[in-house]
């Protein structure tokens, strides 16, 4: 009875979490008369690809297509994942392997940064981006997202690096490997699951963020997908079919990325809980 109750509770929680996604996908295939029907149905009676055709072939902004927004978001997200992953791994290795002054203060600072709300940093970061000459460019978003991804990534990767026995590195040094070879051939493969887990977090941050993208970018050709989504909401009317279709396409890259690395992520989360 206890196991049945736990299974039933887990099933209810799963249904509660999955239902909004199901409704989003279902609505994206409904014609407008079914979306605005007084008795909406969970499954479309007459499925249609009209909303997908409208957002993929039409122009939300004159001269700019949905594909352009998708490419901008993909460039920002991939650059954020690669750069933040590399910097976080190097920083986590330094924190876990070396003892230096203000090491504890540095770790505490990482936690403090995570507590600051994003809205409080929009204005100072805006002036900083302007002084750097990066306003209205995609690198401004990449640098901002890297800054917000690094504290979590460094803190998490520190546990993975600390869990790797130092004897492995010492054995590699005895066999003639230098520091760079030890890092890339010994340490990196062992902390790869943790790197995957932090990469998912960095990807989601860069892919879904709206406030900074709306503040730092003024050129419509450089808008990212979350900003493009706002064009479906009018003052008097909202194209809910297009909103749901665009939201489905916005969700697909995150789902594909997560499915591709889920095995390493699960093993990484378990490994990171062993030590550190």
CSV table of C-alpha atoms in Angstrom, one decimal:
chain,number,residue,atom,x,y,z
A,1,UNK,CA,0.0,0.0,0.0
A,2,UNK,CA,2.8,2.4,0.8
A,3,UNK,CA,4.5,1.7,-2.6
A,4,UNK,CA,1.2,2.1,-4.4
A,5,UNK,CA,0.6,5.5,-2.7
A,6,UNK,CA,4.0,6.7,-3.6
A,7,UNK,CA,3.6,5.6,-7.2
A,8,UNK,CA,0.2,7.3,-7.4
A,9,UNK,CA,1.7,10.5,-5.9
A,10,UNK,CA,4.5,10.4,-8.4
A,11,UNK,CA,2.1,9.9,-11.3
A,12,UNK,CA,0.0,12.9,-10.2
A,13,UNK,CA,3.0,15.1,-9.9
A,14,UNK,CA,4.2,14.0,-13.4
A,15,UNK,CA,0.8,14.6,-14.9
A,16,UNK,CA,0.7,18.1,-13.3
A,17,UNK,CA,4.1,18.9,-14.8
A,18,UNK,CA,3.4,17.5,-18.2
A,19,UNK,CA,-0.1,18.8,-18.7
A,20,UNK,CA,0.9,22.4,-19.6
A,21,UNK,CA,3.3,21.1,-22.2
A,22,UNK,CA,0.7,18.8,-23.6
A,23,UNK,CA,-1.9,21.6,-23.8
A,24,UNK,CA,0.7,23.9,-25.5
A,25,UNK,CA,1.4,21.3,-28.2
A,26,UNK,CA,-2.3,20.4,-28.6
A,27,UNK,CA,-3.3,24.0,-29.0
A,28,UNK,CA,-0.6,24.7,-31.6
A,29,UNK,CA,-2.5,22.2,-33.9
A,30,UNK,CA,-6.0,23.6,-33.3
A,31,UNK,CA,-7.7,25.9,-35.8
A,32,UNK,CA,-8.8,29.2,-34.3
A,33,UNK,CA,-12.4,28.2,-34.0
A,34,UNK,CA,-11.4,25.4,-31.6
A,35,UNK,CA,-9.0,27.5,-29.6
A,36,UNK,CA,-11.7,30.1,-28.9
A,37,UNK,CA,-14.5,27.6,-28.5
A,38,UNK,CA,-16.6,27.8,-25.3
A,39,UNK,CA,-15.9,24.1,-24.7
A,40,UNK,CA,-12.2,23.6,-25.5
A,41,UNK,CA,-11.1,20.0,-26.1
A,42,UNK,CA,-7.8,18.5,-25.0
A,43,UNK,CA,-7.2,17.0,-28.5
A,44,UNK,CA,-7.8,18.9,-31.7
A,45,UNK,CA,-10.7,17.6,-33.7
A,46,UNK,CA,-9.4,19.0,-37.0
A,47,UNK,CA,-5.6,19.2,-36.7
A,48,UNK,CA,-3.9,21.8,-38.8
A,49,UNK,CA,-0.4,23.1,-39.5
A,50,UNK,CA,-1.7,26.6,-40.2
A,51,UNK,CA,-0.1,28.3,-37.2
A,52,UNK,CA,3.3,26.7,-38.0
A,53,UNK,CA,3.1,27.8,-41.6
A,54,UNK,CA,2.3,31.3,-40.5
A,55,UNK,CA,5.3,31.7,-38.2
A,56,UNK,CA,7.8,29.9,-40.4
A,57,UNK,CA,6.9,31.5,-43.8
A,58,UNK,CA,5.6,34.8,-42.6
A,59,UNK,CA,7.5,37.9,-41.4
A,60,UNK,CA,6.8,38.9,-37.8
A,61,UNK,CA,8.9,42.0,-38.7
A,62,UNK,CA,9.3,43.3,-42.2
A,63,UNK,CA,12.4,41.6,-43.7
A,64,UNK,CA,13.0,39.3,-40.7
A,65,UNK,CA,11.7,35.7,-40.4
A,66,UNK,CA,11.2,33.4,-37.5
A,67,UNK,CA,14.3,31.5,-38.7
A,68,UNK,CA,16.5,34.6,-38.2
A,69,UNK,CA,15.4,34.8,-34.6
A,70,UNK,CA,16.1,31.1,-34.1
A,71,UNK,CA,19.6,31.5,-35.5
A,72,UNK,CA,20.3,34.4,-33.2
A,73,UNK,CA,19.2,32.5,-30.1
A,74,UNK,CA,21.1,29.5,-31.2
A,75,UNK,CA,24.3,31.5,-31.6
A,76,UNK,CA,24.0,33.1,-28.2
A,77,UNK,CA,23.1,29.9,-26.4
A,78,UNK,CA,25.9,27.8,-28.0
A,79,UNK,CA,28.5,30.5,-27.4
A,80,UNK,CA,27.4,30.8,-23.8
A,81,UNK,CA,27.6,27.1,-23.1
A,82,UNK,CA,31.0,26.7,-24.7
A,83,UNK,CA,32.7,29.7,-23.0
A,84,UNK,CA,31.0,29.4,-19.6
A,85,UNK,CA,31.8,25.7,-19.5
A,86,UNK,CA,35.5,26.2,-20.2
A,87,UNK,CA,35.9,29.1,-17.8
A,88,UNK,CA,33.9,27.2,-15.1
A,89,UNK,CA,36.0,24.1,-15.4
A,90,UNK,CA,39.2,26.0,-15.1
A,91,UNK,CA,37.9,28.0,-12.1
A,92,UNK,CA,36.5,24.9,-10.4
A,93,UNK,CA,39.8,23.1,-10.8
A,94,UNK,CA,41.7,26.0,-9.3
A,95,UNK,CA,39.3,26.2,-6.3
A,96,UNK,CA,39.3,22.5,-5.7
A,97,UNK,CA,42.9,21.7,-6.2
A,98,UNK,CA,44.8,24.8,-5.0
A,99,UNK,CA,44.8,26.7,-1.7
A,100,UNK,CA,45.2,30.4,-2.0
A,101,UNK,CA,44.2,33.6,-0.1
A,102,UNK,CA,40.5,34.6,-0.2
A,103,UNK,CA,39.6,31.2,-1.5
A,104,UNK,CA,36.7,30.9,1.0
A,105,UNK,CA,35.6,34.4,0.2
A,106,UNK,CA,35.5,33.6,-3.5
A,107,UNK,CA,33.2,30.6,-2.8
A,108,UNK,CA,30.9,32.7,-0.6
A,109,UNK,CA,30.8,35.4,-3.3
A,110,UNK,CA,29.6,32.8,-5.8
A,111,UNK,CA,26.6,32.1,-3.6
A,112,UNK,CA,25.9,35.8,-3.0
A,113,UNK,CA,25.8,36.5,-6.7
A,114,UNK,CA,23.2,33.9,-7.2
A,115,UNK,CA,20.9,35.7,-4.6
A,116,UNK,CA,20.9,39.0,-6.5
A,117,UNK,CA,17.7,39.4,-8.6
A,118,UNK,CA,18.3,39.9,-12.3
A,119,UNK,CA,16.0,43.0,-12.4
A,120,UNK,CA,18.4,44.8,-10.0
A,121,UNK,CA,21.3,44.5,-12.5
A,122,UNK,CA,19.6,45.6,-15.7
A,123,UNK,CA,20.5,49.3,-15.4
A,124,UNK,CA,24.1,49.0,-14.3
A,125,UNK,CA,24.8,46.3,-16.9
A,126,UNK,CA,23.2,48.5,-19.5
A,127,UNK,CA,25.6,51.3,-18.9
A,128,UNK,CA,28.5,48.9,-18.8
A,129,UNK,CA,27.5,47.4,-22.1
A,130,UNK,CA,27.3,50.9,-23.6
A,131,UNK,CA,30.7,51.9,-22.4
A,132,UNK,CA,32.2,48.7,-23.9
A,133,UNK,CA,30.6,49.6,-27.2
A,134,UNK,CA,28.6,46.3,-27.3
A,135,UNK,CA,25.1,47.8,-27.2
A,136,UNK,CA,22.8,46.3,-29.9
A,137,UNK,CA,25.1,43.4,-30.5
A,138,UNK,CA,24.8,39.6,-29.7
A,139,UNK,CA,28.1,39.6,-27.8
A,140,UNK,CA,26.5,41.8,-25.2
A,141,UNK,CA,24.0,39.0,-24.5
A,142,UNK,CA,26.7,36.3,-24.6
A,143,UNK,CA,28.8,38.1,-22.0
A,144,UNK,CA,25.8,38.8,-19.7
A,145,UNK,CA,24.6,35.2,-19.8
A,146,UNK,CA,28.1,33.9,-19.2
A,147,UNK,CA,28.3,36.1,-16.1
A,148,UNK,CA,25.1,34.7,-14.8
A,149,UNK,CA,25.9,31.1,-15.6
A,150,UNK,CA,29.4,31.0,-14.1
A,151,UNK,CA,28.6,31.1,-10.4
A,152,UNK,CA,26.4,28.1,-10.5
A,153,UNK,CA,28.7,26.2,-12.9
A,154,UNK,CA,31.8,26.9,-10.9
A,155,UNK,CA,30.1,25.9,-7.6
A,156,UNK,CA,28.7,22.7,-9.1
A,157,UNK,CA,31.9,21.6,-11.0
A,158,UNK,CA,33.9,22.2,-7.8
A,159,UNK,CA,32.3,19.1,-6.3
A,160,UNK,CA,33.1,17.0,-9.4
A,161,UNK,CA,36.7,18.0,-9.5
A,162,UNK,CA,37.2,17.5,-5.8
A,163,UNK,CA,35.7,13.9,-6.2
A,164,UNK,CA,38.5,13.0,-8.6
A,165,UNK,CA,41.4,11.4,-6.6
A,166,UNK,CA,44.6,13.3,-6.8
A,167,UNK,CA,46.5,10.0,-7.1
A,168,UNK,CA,45.2,9.7,-10.7
A,169,UNK,CA,46.9,13.0,-11.6
A,170,UNK,CA,50.1,12.0,-9.7
A,171,UNK,CA,50.2,8.7,-11.6
A,172,UNK,CA,49.8,10.5,-14.9
A,173,UNK,CA,52.7,12.8,-13.9
A,174,UNK,CA,54.9,9.8,-13.1
A,175,UNK,CA,54.1,8.4,-16.6
A,176,UNK,CA,55.5,11.7,-18.1
A,177,UNK,CA,52.3,13.7,-18.6
A,178,UNK,CA,52.5,17.4,-18.2
A,179,UNK,CA,49.9,19.6,-16.5
A,180,UNK,CA,48.0,20.2,-19.7
A,181,UNK,CA,47.9,16.6,-20.7
A,182,UNK,CA,46.8,15.6,-17.2
A,183,UNK,CA,44.0,18.2,-17.4
A,184,UNK,CA,42.6,17.2,-20.8
A,185,UNK,CA,43.2,13.4,-20.7
A,186,UNK,CA,42.6,12.6,-17.0
A,187,UNK,CA,40.5,15.3,-15.3
A,188,UNK,CA,38.2,16.4,-18.2
A,189,UNK,CA,36.8,12.9,-19.0
A,190,UNK,CA,36.1,12.3,-15.3
A,191,UNK,CA,34.2,15.5,-14.8
A,192,UNK,CA,32.4,15.4,-18.1
A,193,UNK,CA,29.1,14.4,-16.6
A,194,UNK,CA,29.2,17.5,-14.3
A,195,UNK,CA,30.1,19.6,-17.3
A,196,UNK,CA,27.1,18.3,-19.1
A,197,UNK,CA,24.8,19.1,-16.2
A,198,UNK,CA,26.1,22.7,-16.0
A,199,UNK,CA,25.8,23.1,-19.8
A,200,UNK,CA,22.1,22.4,-19.6
A,201,UNK,CA,21.7,25.1,-17.1
A,202,UNK,CA,23.7,27.6,-19.1
A,203,UNK,CA,21.8,26.6,-22.3
A,204,UNK,CA,18.4,27.2,-20.7
A,205,UNK,CA,19.5,30.5,-19.2
A,206,UNK,CA,20.7,31.8,-22.6
A,207,UNK,CA,17.8,30.3,-24.6
A,208,UNK,CA,14.9,31.6,-22.5
A,209,UNK,CA,16.1,34.9,-21.1
A,210,UNK,CA,14.0,37.9,-22.1
A,211,UNK,CA,14.8,41.0,-20.0
A,212,UNK,CA,18.4,41.6,-21.1
A,213,UNK,CA,17.6,40.6,-24.7
A,214,UNK,CA,14.9,43.2,-24.8
A,215,UNK,CA,17.1,45.9,-23.1
A,216,UNK,CA,20.4,45.4,-24.8
A,217,UNK,CA,19.2,44.8,-28.4
A,218,UNK,CA,17.5,47.5,-30.4
A,219,UNK,CA,18.0,46.2,-33.9
A,220,UNK,CA,15.1,43.9,-34.9
A,221,UNK,CA,17.4,41.8,-37.0
A,222,UNK,CA,19.3,40.7,-33.9
A,223,UNK,CA,16.3,39.9,-31.7
A,224,UNK,CA,16.2,36.5,-30.1
A,225,UNK,CA,13.3,34.1,-29.9
A,226,UNK,CA,11.9,35.2,-26.5
A,227,UNK,CA,11.8,38.8,-27.8
A,228,UNK,CA,10.1,37.7,-31.0
A,229,UNK,CA,7.4,35.9,-29.0
A,230,UNK,CA,6.2,39.3,-27.7
A,231,UNK,CA,5.1,40.3,-31.2
A,232,UNK,CA,2.3,37.8,-31.1
A,233,UNK,CA,0.7,39.7,-28.2
A,234,UNK,CA,-1.3,42.7,-29.4
A,235,UNK,CA,-3.0,45.4,-27.4
A,236,UNK,CA,-6.5,44.2,-28.3
A,237,UNK,CA,-5.9,40.6,-29.4
A,238,UNK,CA,-3.5,37.7,-29.0
A,239,UNK,CA,-2.7,35.1,-31.7
A,240,UNK,CA,-2.8,32.2,-29.3
A,241,UNK,CA,-2.4,29.6,-32.1
A,242,UNK,CA,0.8,31.3,-33.2
A,243,UNK,CA,2.0,31.7,-29.6
A,244,UNK,CA,1.6,28.0,-28.9
A,245,UNK,CA,3.2,27.0,-32.2
A,246,UNK,CA,6.2,29.3,-31.5
A,247,UNK,CA,6.4,28.1,-27.9
A,248,UNK,CA,6.6,24.5,-29.1
A,249,UNK,CA,9.4,25.4,-31.5
A,250,UNK,CA,11.1,27.3,-28.8
A,251,UNK,CA,11.0,24.3,-26.5
A,252,UNK,CA,12.2,21.7,-29.0
A,253,UNK,CA,16.0,22.6,-28.9
A,254,UNK,CA,16.0,22.4,-25.1
A,255,UNK,CA,14.2,19.1,-25.2
A,256,UNK,CA,16.6,17.7,-27.9
A,257,UNK,CA,19.6,18.9,-26.0
A,258,UNK,CA,18.4,17.4,-22.7
A,259,UNK,CA,17.5,14.0,-24.3
A,260,UNK,CA,20.9,13.9,-26.0
A,261,UNK,CA,22.8,14.3,-22.7
A,262,UNK,CA,20.4,13.0,-20.1
A,263,UNK,CA,22.4,9.8,-19.3
A,264,UNK,CA,25.5,11.8,-18.6
A,265,UNK,CA,23.5,14.3,-16.6
A,266,UNK,CA,22.0,11.7,-14.3
A,267,UNK,CA,25.3,10.0,-13.7
A,268,UNK,CA,26.9,13.4,-13.2
A,269,UNK,CA,24.4,14.5,-10.5
A,270,UNK,CA,24.9,11.2,-8.7
A,271,UNK,CA,28.7,11.5,-8.9
A,272,UNK,CA,28.7,15.0,-7.8
A,273,UNK,CA,26.9,14.0,-4.6
A,274,UNK,CA,29.7,11.7,-3.5
A,275,UNK,CA,32.1,14.3,-2.3
A,276,UNK,CA,32.7,18.0,-2.0
